[in-house]
């Protein structure tokens, strides 16, 4: 919510401590780009921020339809924030469909900036309005700024050598310019970006910059309706350090590269295009110079199989996908598990089942990660909580995969992958190395010789003289590594595979409490991208003196050793998840704890207010 | 003078592992593994460089019987695993052993794409036109009407021709041989090995238990000369016990026909000369079927192009040269960053 803190000395700007803006328009209107540029600028101004890109599955849905609306929300503040914000203070709606879809989220008194040029009879009808919403009282409870953005943009770029179609396409930069004025954002980062992006098309670059500047100038000169002013949002008081904006996709890619360096391995990524995981393939492909080979396979199965083949040959095998693709990889993950080869499987979760909601976020693949394979096939599961956290979890996934010779599943989701946050860049040198030692000594070698402590089998790679051996999907003899159909041996091997993974519990940090006390009335247990919303909701309740704590799991399998004890210190356990209840069942199963499930399967992240309400209804004030 | 101590030469048996071979007695696989051992010994490939990948099926047990590195993977996926291994370490000498159900049914996609990409792999397709390990169901290469547990009235879907499929996927090397043809096999395998890129060798294999004699009509000693043809680059396409039959252009110019030298005015000049770089000819030869035609054996097509793994590594090297990597810390700090100082 926009809180008025004080009038400031910066011109006549009014200082706010936080703002939520939502840009919405047609998929072709460039809303994601507008949001990203505004985010860059905001990050560089020193605000804390969180974003939520929300776009349709269709690349270019028919123009003007509600299902073709693409939106980008940013929450920025002068204090520490953790979510993209519940409801927008300002909605920028580039057409009637965008208004139709997003109006319900704008609270009374909220500001709506409209491109009236898009409110033609045809577009109004297409959006499903019977009357023009600008005229029938629909917007009576809001502060409306209706601007002829197309016309003003066309005028602004008249001098640039562009076609009228190209001119109109600059309208998102006009809107961005206006918002930059309204919230005192620096335009230079956007100008730099435009010049770089359109270096070979100087006329297009000039037009976009002209539109940006015109939008800004419009704010400076035109009298806006009462209630709308120029604002400033002071810098957030953050930890000293070097920062950058980061998305979960980038952080996973960098974490995998950093992890591979720590292990002393080259990376091989086998992947197949799928929303919302493709961006990881693209990002890693851009990092070839760090010893990254990427391979776009013919299908999901070949993607994981090629990664296993590469792991066998001595690389760090990685495969990335989303739920449906992970399902296809399942048999091969079993092969990596039984041959005990290091493999990192990144699942950027999306709404399911089947094709489901490809561009919407969900965390419904926890069962799949923990249980979703034939036979007794335990493997480590690690989950990221924020975009920046993806860096650390990716390194952790590499560490576990190589140290324990096992496939590891790293769970992120569409929200984490696409959303950006300011990230204090860590010092990679401060993270301990975990170098891999390939077996070279033929003395006493067999392929299933195990490390006494970790139970990991020794890793001997083709090309090593004297260590020729055969591995495969058939059960192997514990003592020789040869094929074995012996029943007692199979029992023993199944147990040892499980013990190896269980043992990881001794090698991960004890579960901490993110907010609140270590004992109390209610523990809110979460995992994954719900971190920000839960933490903020719990934080507010704690401030009000409620006995509630937030516990957020990174290690889903195995759990940290102290989790059982920790949970038993609370009278009630509540588990909010963006699925129909999954972690809650694993907790009940493991600890016989009477955990209660809170579910939301809307394809949207939790709102802080929703969780706060749920908490307050369970804890006495 | 520097006298090099000769490394003791590897003998065919040195390529065999100590594991007991468990194919059915009389299975064609025994002959094939013998041929492979002999070929490897002739090539003197160091054991540690050699990797055999396989999928699932009788043929897929192959790696366990080799003294090299080996990976018995999952059904149909061996080419995909082998592709990853070859990209990770191009120095490895990789062979992939597949059955007809393995390579052409469940793994058809991977076989096609390994061939299309031209990954430097030696792909050995053991074709016995049946599923052996799962007890005798018909396969995608089984002849129409094949009676099997899953087709008791006879199969009703047409089989595919592996080498035609491969050529359709732009294979750069295809060859054919058969299990008991031990004189012929090492030469074909050596040519496949010499070819940089994906080399597909179809090895016709008799399954003595579920499809015995399926190929006797042209592999049996008594008929092999009349019903098959050994193609050799630059040599006329002549066959037959009397060496008087040949492959010539069809009279209308579209396709090929079998001719008899000395009949109807046909002379040796009318017989086509094998050109292993001629794709059209290769396609026609690959598709020759009994009884109209002899079955073509030998290297049908060999026209190398850049191997995929080589191209991948060239690109990697190029990027590394143009954009030196730097440290992880440098990577994390590339692009826009900002600094918050103490007390800001
Ligand atoms: S079933 Fe057929 S192919 Fe399989 S081992 Fe026996 S004879 Fe050979």
Short mmCIF file of N, CA, C and O and ligand atoms in Angstrom, two decimals, chain B residues 22-29 58-59 128 130-133 205-211, ligand 1:
data_model
loop_
_atom_site.label_atom_id
_atom_site.label_comp_id
_atom_site.label_asym_id
_atom_site.label_seq_id
_atom_site.Cartn_x
_atom_site.Cartn_y
_atom_site.Cartn_z
N UNK B 22 25.94 -65.10 -21.99
CA UNK B 22 24.66 -65.77 -21.73
C UNK B 22 23.63 -65.67 -22.84
O UNK B 22 22.45 -65.61 -22.59
N UNK B 23 24.09 -65.57 -24.07
CA UNK B 23 23.12 -65.65 -25.16
C UNK B 23 22.76 -67.12 -25.37
O UNK B 23 23.52 -68.02 -25.01
N UNK B 24 21.60 -67.40 -26.00
CA UNK B 24 21.21 -68.78 -26.27
C UNK B 24 22.29 -69.43 -27.14
O UNK B 24 22.82 -68.78 -28.05
N UNK B 25 22.58 -70.68 -26.90
CA UNK B 25 23.55 -71.36 -27.76
C UNK B 25 23.08 -71.28 -29.21
O UNK B 25 21.89 -71.47 -29.48
N UNK B 26 23.98 -70.91 -30.09
CA UNK B 26 23.62 -70.83 -31.50
C UNK B 26 23.11 -69.47 -31.92
O UNK B 26 22.83 -69.23 -33.10
N UNK B 27 22.99 -68.53 -30.98
CA UNK B 27 22.53 -67.17 -31.29
C UNK B 27 23.57 -66.47 -32.18
O UNK B 27 24.77 -66.63 -31.98
N UNK B 28 23.07 -65.71 -33.14
CA UNK B 28 23.96 -64.98 -34.04
C UNK B 28 24.86 -63.98 -33.33
O UNK B 28 25.90 -63.57 -33.86
N UNK B 29 24.48 -63.59 -32.12
CA UNK B 29 25.28 -62.61 -31.39
C UNK B 29 26.70 -63.11 -31.11
O UNK B 29 27.64 -62.31 -31.01
N UNK B 58 18.40 -58.52 -26.14
CA UNK B 58 19.48 -59.52 -26.10
C UNK B 58 20.80 -58.87 -26.48
O UNK B 58 21.82 -59.03 -25.81
N UNK B 59 20.78 -58.11 -27.60
CA UNK B 59 22.01 -57.49 -28.09
C UNK B 59 22.63 -56.57 -27.05
O UNK B 59 23.85 -56.42 -26.98
N UNK B 128 17.39 -58.76 -35.99
CA UNK B 128 16.92 -60.15 -36.08
C UNK B 128 15.42 -60.21 -36.36
O UNK B 128 14.81 -61.26 -36.29
N UNK B 130 12.87 -59.46 -34.70
CA UNK B 130 12.01 -60.03 -33.64
C UNK B 130 12.44 -59.46 -32.29
O UNK B 130 13.55 -58.97 -32.15
N UNK B 131 11.54 -59.48 -31.30
CA UNK B 131 11.94 -59.18 -29.92
C UNK B 131 12.34 -60.50 -29.26
O UNK B 131 11.50 -61.38 -29.09
N UNK B 132 13.60 -60.63 -28.91
CA UNK B 132 14.07 -61.87 -28.30
C UNK B 132 13.87 -61.87 -26.79
O UNK B 132 13.17 -62.71 -26.23
N UNK B 133 14.43 -60.87 -26.14
CA UNK B 133 14.46 -60.85 -24.67
C UNK B 133 13.07 -60.91 -24.04
O UNK B 133 12.87 -61.51 -22.99
N UNK B 205 21.05 -60.61 -38.01
CA UNK B 205 21.41 -61.57 -36.96
C UNK B 205 20.32 -62.60 -36.78
O UNK B 205 19.14 -62.26 -36.67
N UNK B 206 20.70 -63.83 -36.76
CA UNK B 206 19.71 -64.90 -36.61
C UNK B 206 19.37 -65.12 -35.14
O UNK B 206 20.26 -65.34 -34.31
N UNK B 207 18.07 -65.05 -34.82
CA UNK B 207 17.62 -65.42 -33.48
C UNK B 207 17.15 -66.86 -33.57
O UNK B 207 16.09 -67.14 -34.13
N UNK B 208 17.97 -67.73 -33.01
CA UNK B 208 17.72 -69.15 -33.20
C UNK B 208 16.46 -69.62 -32.47
O UNK B 208 15.85 -70.62 -32.82
N UNK B 209 16.05 -68.87 -31.48
CA UNK B 209 14.90 -69.29 -30.67
C UNK B 209 13.58 -68.76 -31.22
O UNK B 209 12.60 -69.50 -31.33
N UNK B 210 13.52 -67.51 -31.57
CA UNK B 210 12.22 -66.92 -31.93
C UNK B 210 12.04 -66.60 -33.41
O UNK B 210 10.94 -66.26 -33.83
N UNK B 211 13.11 -66.63 -34.17
CA UNK B 211 12.95 -66.27 -35.59
C UNK B 211 13.96 -67.02 -36.43
O UNK B 211 14.54 -66.46 -37.36
S1 LIG C 1 16.47 -64.97 -27.81
FE1 LIG C 1 17.29 -64.95 -29.86
S2 LIG C 1 18.45 -63.04 -30.00
FE2 LIG C 1 18.10 -63.45 -27.87
S3 LIG C 1 19.92 -64.53 -27.18
FE3 LIG C 1 18.42 -66.09 -27.73
S4 LIG C 1 18.83 -66.53 -29.85
FE4 LIG C 1 19.89 -64.65 -29.40
#
